[in-house]
Coordinates of C-alpha atoms and ligand atoms in Angstrom, one line a residue:
X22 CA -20.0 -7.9 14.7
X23 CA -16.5 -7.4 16.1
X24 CA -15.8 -3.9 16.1
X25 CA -12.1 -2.7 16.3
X26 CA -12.2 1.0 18.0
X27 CA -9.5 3.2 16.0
X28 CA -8.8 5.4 18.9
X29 CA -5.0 6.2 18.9
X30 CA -4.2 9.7 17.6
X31 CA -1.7 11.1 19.7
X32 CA -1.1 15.1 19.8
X33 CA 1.6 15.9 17.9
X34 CA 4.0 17.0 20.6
X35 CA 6.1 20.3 20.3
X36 CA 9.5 20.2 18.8
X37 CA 12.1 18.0 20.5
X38 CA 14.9 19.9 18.7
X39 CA 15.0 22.6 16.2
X40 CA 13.1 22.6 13.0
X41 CA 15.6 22.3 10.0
X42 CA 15.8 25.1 7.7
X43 CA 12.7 25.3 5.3
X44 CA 13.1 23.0 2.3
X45 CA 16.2 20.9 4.1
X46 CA 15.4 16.8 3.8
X47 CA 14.6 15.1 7.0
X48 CA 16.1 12.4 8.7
X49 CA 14.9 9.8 11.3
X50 CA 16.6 8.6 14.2
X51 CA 18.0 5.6 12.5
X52 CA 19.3 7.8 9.6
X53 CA 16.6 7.1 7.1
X54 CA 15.6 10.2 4.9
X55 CA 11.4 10.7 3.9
X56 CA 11.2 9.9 0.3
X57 CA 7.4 8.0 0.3
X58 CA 4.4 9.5 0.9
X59 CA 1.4 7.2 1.2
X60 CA -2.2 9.0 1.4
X61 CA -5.2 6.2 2.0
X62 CA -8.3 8.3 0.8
X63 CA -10.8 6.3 1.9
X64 CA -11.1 3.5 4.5
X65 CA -14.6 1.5 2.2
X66 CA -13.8 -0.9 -0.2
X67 CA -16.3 -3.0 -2.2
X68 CA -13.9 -6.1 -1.7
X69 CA -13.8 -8.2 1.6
X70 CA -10.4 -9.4 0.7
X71 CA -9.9 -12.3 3.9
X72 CA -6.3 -10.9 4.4
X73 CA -7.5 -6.9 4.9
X74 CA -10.6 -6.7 5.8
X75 CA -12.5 -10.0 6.4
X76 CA -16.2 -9.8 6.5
X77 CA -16.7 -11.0 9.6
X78 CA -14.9 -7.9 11.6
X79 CA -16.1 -5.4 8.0
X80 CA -19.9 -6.5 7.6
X81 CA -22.8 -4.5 6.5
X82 CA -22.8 -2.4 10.5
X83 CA -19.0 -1.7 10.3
X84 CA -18.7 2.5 11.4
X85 CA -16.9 3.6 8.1
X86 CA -15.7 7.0 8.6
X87 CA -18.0 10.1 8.3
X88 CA -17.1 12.1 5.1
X89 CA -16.8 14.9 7.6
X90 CA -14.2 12.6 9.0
X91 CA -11.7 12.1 5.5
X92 CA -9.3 15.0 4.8
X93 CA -10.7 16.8 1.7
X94 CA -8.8 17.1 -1.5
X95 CA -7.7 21.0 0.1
X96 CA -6.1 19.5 2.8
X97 CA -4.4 16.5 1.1
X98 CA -2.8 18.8 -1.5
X99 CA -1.5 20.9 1.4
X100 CA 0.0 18.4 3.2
X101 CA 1.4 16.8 0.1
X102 CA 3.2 19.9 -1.0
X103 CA 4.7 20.1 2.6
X104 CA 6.1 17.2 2.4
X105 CA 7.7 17.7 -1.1
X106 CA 9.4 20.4 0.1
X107 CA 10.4 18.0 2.7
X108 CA 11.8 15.7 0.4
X109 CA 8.8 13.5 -1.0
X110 CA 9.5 12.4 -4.4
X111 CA 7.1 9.2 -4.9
X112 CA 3.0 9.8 -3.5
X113 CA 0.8 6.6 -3.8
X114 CA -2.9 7.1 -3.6
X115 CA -4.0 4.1 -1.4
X116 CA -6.7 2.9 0.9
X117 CA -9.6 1.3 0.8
X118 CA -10.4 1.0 -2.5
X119 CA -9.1 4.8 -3.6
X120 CA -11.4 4.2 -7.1
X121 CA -14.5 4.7 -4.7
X122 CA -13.4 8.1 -3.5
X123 CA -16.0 10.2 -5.3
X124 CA -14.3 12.3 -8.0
X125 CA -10.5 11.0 -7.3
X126 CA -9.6 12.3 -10.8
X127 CA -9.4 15.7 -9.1
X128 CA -6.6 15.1 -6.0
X129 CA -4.6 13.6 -8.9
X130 CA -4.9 16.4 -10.6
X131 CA -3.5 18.6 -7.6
X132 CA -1.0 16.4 -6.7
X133 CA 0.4 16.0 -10.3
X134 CA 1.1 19.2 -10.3
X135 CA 3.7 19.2 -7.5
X136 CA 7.4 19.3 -8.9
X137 CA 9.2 16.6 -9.5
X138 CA 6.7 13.7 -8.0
X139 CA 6.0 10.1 -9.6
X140 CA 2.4 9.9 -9.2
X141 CA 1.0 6.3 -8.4
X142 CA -2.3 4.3 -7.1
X143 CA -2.5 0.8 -5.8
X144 CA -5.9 -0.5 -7.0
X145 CA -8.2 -3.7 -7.1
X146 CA -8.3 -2.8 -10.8
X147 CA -12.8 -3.0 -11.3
X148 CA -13.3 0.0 -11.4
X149 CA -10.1 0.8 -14.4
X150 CA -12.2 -0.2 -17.3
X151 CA -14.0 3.2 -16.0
X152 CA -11.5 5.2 -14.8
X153 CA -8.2 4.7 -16.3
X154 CA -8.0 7.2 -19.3
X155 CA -9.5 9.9 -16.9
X156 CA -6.4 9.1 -14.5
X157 CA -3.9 9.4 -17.3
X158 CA -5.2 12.5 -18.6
X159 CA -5.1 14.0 -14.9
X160 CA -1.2 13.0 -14.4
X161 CA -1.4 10.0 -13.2
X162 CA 2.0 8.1 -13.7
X163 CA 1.6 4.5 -13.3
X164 CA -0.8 2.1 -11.3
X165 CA -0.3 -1.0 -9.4
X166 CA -3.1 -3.1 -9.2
X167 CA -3.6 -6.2 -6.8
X168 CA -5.0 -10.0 -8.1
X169 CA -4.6 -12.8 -6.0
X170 CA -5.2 -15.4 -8.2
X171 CA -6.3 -16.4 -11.8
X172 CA -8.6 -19.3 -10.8
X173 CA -11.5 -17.6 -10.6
X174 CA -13.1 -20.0 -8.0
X175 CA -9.9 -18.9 -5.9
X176 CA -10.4 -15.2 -6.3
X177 CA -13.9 -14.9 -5.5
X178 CA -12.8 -16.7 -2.3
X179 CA -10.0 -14.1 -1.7
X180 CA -12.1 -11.1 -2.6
X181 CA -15.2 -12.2 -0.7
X182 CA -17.7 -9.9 -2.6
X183 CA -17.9 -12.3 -5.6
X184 CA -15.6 -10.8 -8.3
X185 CA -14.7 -12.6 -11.4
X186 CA -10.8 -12.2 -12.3
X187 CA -12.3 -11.2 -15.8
X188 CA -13.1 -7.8 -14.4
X189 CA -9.5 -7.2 -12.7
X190 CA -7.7 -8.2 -16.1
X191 CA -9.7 -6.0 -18.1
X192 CA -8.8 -3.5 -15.9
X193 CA -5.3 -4.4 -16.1
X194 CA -5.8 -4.0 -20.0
X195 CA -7.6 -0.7 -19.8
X196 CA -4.9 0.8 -17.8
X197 CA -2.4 -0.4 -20.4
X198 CA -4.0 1.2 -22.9
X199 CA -4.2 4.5 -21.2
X200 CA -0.6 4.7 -20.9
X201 CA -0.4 4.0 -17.0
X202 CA 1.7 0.8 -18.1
X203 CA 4.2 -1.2 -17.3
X204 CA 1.1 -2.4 -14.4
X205 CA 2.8 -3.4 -11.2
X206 CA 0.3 -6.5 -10.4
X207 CA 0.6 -7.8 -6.5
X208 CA -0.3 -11.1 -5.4
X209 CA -0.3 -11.2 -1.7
X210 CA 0.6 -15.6 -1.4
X211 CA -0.9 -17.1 1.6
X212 CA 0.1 -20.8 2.3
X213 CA -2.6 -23.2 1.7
X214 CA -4.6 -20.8 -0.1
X215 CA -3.6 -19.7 -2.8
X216 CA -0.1 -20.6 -3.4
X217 CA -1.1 -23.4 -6.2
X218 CA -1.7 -20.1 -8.4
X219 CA 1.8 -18.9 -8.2
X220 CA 3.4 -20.6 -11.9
X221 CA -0.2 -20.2 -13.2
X222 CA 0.1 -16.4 -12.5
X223 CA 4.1 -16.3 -13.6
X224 CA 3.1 -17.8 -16.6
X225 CA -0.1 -15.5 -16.9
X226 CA 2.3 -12.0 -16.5
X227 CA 5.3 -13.6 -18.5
X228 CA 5.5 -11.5 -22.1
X229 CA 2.7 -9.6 -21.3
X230 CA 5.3 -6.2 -20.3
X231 CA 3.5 -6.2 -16.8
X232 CA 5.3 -6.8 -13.3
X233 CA 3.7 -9.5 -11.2
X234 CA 5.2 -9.4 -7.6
X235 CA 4.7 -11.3 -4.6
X236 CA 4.2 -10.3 -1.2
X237 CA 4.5 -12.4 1.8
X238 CA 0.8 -12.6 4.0
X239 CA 1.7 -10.1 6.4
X240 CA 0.1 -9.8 10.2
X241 CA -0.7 -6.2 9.4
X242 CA -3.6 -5.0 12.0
X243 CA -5.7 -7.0 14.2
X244 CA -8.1 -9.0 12.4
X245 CA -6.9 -11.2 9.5
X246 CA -5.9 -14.0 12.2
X247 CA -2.2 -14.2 10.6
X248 CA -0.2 -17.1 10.7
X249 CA 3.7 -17.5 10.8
X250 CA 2.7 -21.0 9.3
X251 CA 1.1 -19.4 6.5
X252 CA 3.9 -17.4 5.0
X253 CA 4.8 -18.5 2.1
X254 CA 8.6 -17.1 1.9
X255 CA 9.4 -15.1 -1.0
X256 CA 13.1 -17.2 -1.5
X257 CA 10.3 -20.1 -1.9
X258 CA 8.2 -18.7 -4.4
X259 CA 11.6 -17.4 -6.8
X260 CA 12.4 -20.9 -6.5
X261 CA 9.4 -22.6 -7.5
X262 CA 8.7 -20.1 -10.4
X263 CA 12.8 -21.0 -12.0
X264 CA 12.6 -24.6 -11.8
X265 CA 9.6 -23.8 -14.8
X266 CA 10.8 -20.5 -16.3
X267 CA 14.6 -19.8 -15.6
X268 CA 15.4 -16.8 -13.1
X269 CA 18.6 -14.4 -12.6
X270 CA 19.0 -11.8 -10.1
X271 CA 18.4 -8.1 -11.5
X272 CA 19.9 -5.2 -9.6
X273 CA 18.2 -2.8 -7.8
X274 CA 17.0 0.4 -9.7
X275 CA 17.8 2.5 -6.4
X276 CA 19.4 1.7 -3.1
X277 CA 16.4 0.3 -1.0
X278 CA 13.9 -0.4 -3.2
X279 CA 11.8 -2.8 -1.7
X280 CA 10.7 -5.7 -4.2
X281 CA 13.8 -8.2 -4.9
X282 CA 13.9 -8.0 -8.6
X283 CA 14.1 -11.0 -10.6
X284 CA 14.2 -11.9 -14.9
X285 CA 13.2 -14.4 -17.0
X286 CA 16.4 -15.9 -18.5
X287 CA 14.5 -16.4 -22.2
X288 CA 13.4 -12.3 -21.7
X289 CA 9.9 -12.9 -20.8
X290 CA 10.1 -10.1 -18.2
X291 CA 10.6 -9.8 -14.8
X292 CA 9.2 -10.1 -10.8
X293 CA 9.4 -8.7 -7.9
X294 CA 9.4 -10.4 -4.6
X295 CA 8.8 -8.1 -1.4
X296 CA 9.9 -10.2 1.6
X297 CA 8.6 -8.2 4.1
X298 CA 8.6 -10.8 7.1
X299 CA 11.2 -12.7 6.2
X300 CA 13.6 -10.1 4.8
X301 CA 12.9 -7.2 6.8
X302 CA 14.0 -3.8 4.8
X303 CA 13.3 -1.4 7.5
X304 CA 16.8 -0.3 7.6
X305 CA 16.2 1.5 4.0
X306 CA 12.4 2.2 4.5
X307 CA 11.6 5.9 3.5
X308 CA 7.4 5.7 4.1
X309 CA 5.2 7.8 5.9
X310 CA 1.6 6.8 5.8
X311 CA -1.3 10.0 5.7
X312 CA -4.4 8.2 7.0
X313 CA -7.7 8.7 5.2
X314 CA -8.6 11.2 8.4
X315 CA -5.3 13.2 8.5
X316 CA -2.9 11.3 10.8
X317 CA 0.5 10.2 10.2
X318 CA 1.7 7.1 10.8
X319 CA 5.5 6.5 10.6
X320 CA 5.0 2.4 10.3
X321 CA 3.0 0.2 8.8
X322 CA 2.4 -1.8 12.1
X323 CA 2.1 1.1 13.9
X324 CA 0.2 1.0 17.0
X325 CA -0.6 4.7 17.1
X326 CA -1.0 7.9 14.6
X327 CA -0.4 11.7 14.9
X328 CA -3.2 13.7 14.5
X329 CA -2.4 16.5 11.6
X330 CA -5.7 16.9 10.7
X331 CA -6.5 18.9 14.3
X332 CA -3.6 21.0 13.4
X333 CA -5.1 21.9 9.9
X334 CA -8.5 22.5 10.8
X335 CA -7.4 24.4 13.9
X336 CA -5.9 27.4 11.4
X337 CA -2.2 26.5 11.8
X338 CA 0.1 28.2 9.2
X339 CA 2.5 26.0 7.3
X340 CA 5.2 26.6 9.1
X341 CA 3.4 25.4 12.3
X342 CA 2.3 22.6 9.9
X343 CA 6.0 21.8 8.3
X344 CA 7.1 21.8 12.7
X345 CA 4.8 19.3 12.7
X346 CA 5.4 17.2 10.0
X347 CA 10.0 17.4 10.3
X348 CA 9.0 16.4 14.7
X349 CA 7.0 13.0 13.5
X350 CA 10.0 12.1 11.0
X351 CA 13.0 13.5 13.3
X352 CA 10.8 11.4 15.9
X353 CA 11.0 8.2 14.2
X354 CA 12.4 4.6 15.6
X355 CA 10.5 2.4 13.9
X356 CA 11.7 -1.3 12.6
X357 CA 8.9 -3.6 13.3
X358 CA 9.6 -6.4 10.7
X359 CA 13.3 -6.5 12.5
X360 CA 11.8 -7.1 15.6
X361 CA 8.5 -9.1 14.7
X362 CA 8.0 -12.1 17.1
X363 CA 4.5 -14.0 17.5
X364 CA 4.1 -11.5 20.3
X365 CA 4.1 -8.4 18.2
X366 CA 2.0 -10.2 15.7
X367 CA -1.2 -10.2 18.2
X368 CA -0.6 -6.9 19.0
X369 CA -3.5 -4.6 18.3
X370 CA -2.3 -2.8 15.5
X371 CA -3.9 -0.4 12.7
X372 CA -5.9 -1.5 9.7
X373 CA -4.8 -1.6 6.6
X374 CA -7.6 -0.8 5.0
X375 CA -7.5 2.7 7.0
X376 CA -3.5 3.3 7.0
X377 CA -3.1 2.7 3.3
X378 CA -1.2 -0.1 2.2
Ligands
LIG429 N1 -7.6 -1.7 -2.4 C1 -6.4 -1.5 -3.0 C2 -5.7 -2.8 -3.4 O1 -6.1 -3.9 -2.9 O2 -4.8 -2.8 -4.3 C3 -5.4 -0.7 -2.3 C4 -5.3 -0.9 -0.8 S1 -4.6 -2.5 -0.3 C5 -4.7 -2.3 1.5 C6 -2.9 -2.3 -0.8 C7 -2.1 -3.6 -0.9 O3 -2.0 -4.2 0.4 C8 -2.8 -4.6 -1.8 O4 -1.8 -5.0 -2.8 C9 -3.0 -5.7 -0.9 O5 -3.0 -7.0 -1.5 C10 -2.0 -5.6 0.2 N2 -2.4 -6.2 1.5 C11 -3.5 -6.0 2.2 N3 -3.4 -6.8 3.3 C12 -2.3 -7.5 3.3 C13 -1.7 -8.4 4.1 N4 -2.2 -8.9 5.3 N5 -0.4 -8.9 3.8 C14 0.2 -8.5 2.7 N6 -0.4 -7.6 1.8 C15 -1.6 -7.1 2.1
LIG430 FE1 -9.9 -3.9 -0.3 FE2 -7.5 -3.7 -1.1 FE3 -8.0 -4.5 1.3 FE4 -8.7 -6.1 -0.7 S1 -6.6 -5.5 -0.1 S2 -10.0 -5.6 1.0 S3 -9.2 -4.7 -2.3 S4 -8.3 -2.5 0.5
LIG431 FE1 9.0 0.4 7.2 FE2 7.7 -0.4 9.4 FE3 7.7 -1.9 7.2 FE4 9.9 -1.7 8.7 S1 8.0 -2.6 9.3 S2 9.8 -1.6 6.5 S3 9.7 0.5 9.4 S4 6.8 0.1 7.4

């Protein structure tokens, strides 16, 4: 077994300037305010997914995190009401697989009750049948939940652990009927793999009230072997979809928002496609990632985090913690799909799995 080492915290280094007042928004370098929280609550997943965490590096001897290890629920909910004050107005429960985190009904019960947050979860969707009213009824707003594919031969092969597509659509449903509807569905399209599925799955979503979006295969971390040549871009996929089912551009519903949203002429619905290598938003990109042991990471390719969790087991206050927090964001440069070449791409950079997506 391969074993990638996730050794990069960095100390979070003291204040380069002055701490804005408490409760004033931050801003990064390049001018970009913190609106997104991200928190991955677990780094295990019972998928092997061959663009996230392919068996091969993931097998049975992978070194998971020790629970010791993960933030608790305290110290999420701490952090996360920091960071409102700070300006957070969207959290997304993420991972992993943040179904398996033992009792997850309860963070989102202590997040929900921060002021004026949407609430969501990106899930694999097998474990919704289960799980989806108890969500709801803990404040849970929506939930976005990821298939790849409808053929079910084609799935299995994506997910690696043998799941049938029955399970994730039934968890789509369940979710539906819980109220955590309209479901955001994402199909990550990688060339060659699984790209004949993209009209079956537009045709699928269409009149069903649920958002299927595609993602380009992105060379997040270091071991799904990513490919420029297969990239499927997003302006490809739109096209292929009208020629069957007739598009038109819908606007934004905020400034930035990154899926490129698209209708079905005869009011089926509408997609989303999120262009992230081929039409790089980091100019409006508002995320910070919590990792599922307490450090921030201001990029999705980011090659290194910054260790908060030292800070909050060490007994700093809040304000030493909120220093903390405004220094990473003041701190921030980052615009790695501007600048993504095949050299960045084999750089050694942080799982997905363990950053959130
Ligand atoms: N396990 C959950 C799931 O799959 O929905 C949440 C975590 S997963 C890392 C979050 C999202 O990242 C999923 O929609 C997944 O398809 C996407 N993702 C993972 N690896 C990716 C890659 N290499 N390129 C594009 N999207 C990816
Ligand atoms: Fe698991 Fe989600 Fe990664 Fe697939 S994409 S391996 S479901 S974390
Ligand atoms: Fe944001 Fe980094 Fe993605 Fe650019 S590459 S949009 S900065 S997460």
């Amino acid at each position: 077994m391969k074993v990638i080492p996730i050794n990069d915290a960095r100390t979070l280094a003291p204040q380069a300037g002055p701490t804005p007042p408490a409760g004033a928004p931050l801003v990064d370098r390049r001018g970009r305010s913190l609106r997104d929280l991200r928190i991955s609550v677990t780094d295990r997943c019972n998928f092997r997914c061959v663009y996230c965490m392919p068996r091969e590096v993931f097998g049975s001897d992978y070194p998971f995190l020790a629970r010791r290890e993960l933030l608790s629920f305290e110290e999420i909910a701490r952090v996360a009401r920091l960071f409102v004050a700070r300006g957070v107005r969207k959290i997304r429960l993420t991972g992993g697989e943040p179904l398996l985190r033992k009792d997850i009904e309860r963070l989102v019960e202590m997040l929900a009750a921060l002021d004026g947050v949407e609430l969501t979860l990106t899930t694999n969707g097998v474990l919704l049948r289960k799980m989806a009213r108890r969500l709801k009824e803990a404040g849970l707003t929506r939930v976005t939940v990821s298939l790849d594919a409808l053929d079910d031969a084609t799935f299995r092969r994506m997910n690696d652990a043998d799941y049938p597509v029955e399970k994730v659509l039934d968890g789509i449903a369940a979710a539906k009927e819980a109220g955590l509807g309209p479901v955001k569905v994402n199909m990550v399209v990688k060339r060659g793999t699984n790209d004949h599925e993209i009209e079956p799955m537009a045709d699928y979503f269409r009149h069903s009230g649920h958002i299927l979006r595609f993602i380009e295969f992105m060379d997040v971390g270091a071991s799904n072997g990513w490919k420029m040549d297969e990239v499927l871009p997003s302006r490809e996929v739109v096209e292929r979809i009208g020629r069957r089912f007739p598009l038109e551009p819908v606007d934004p519903n905020y400034a930035g928002e990154v899926a490129e949203r698209w209708r079905y002429v005869d009011g089926g619905g509408e997609i989303g496609a999120i262009s992230s290598v081929t039409h790089a938003f980091c100019a409006a990109c508002t995320r910070l990632r919590l990792s599922t042991e307490g450090r921030l990471y201001t990029c999705l390719f980011a090659q290194s985090g910054h260790d908060l969790r030292s800070l909050l087991r060490g007994g700093a206050d809040d304000v030493r913690l909120d220093a903390a927090i405004a220094a990473v964001w003041q701190g921030r440069e980052d615009r790695y799909s501007e600048i993504r070449t095949a050299e960045t791409a084999a750089l050694r950079k942080i799982e997905m799995s363990y950053i959130g997506g």
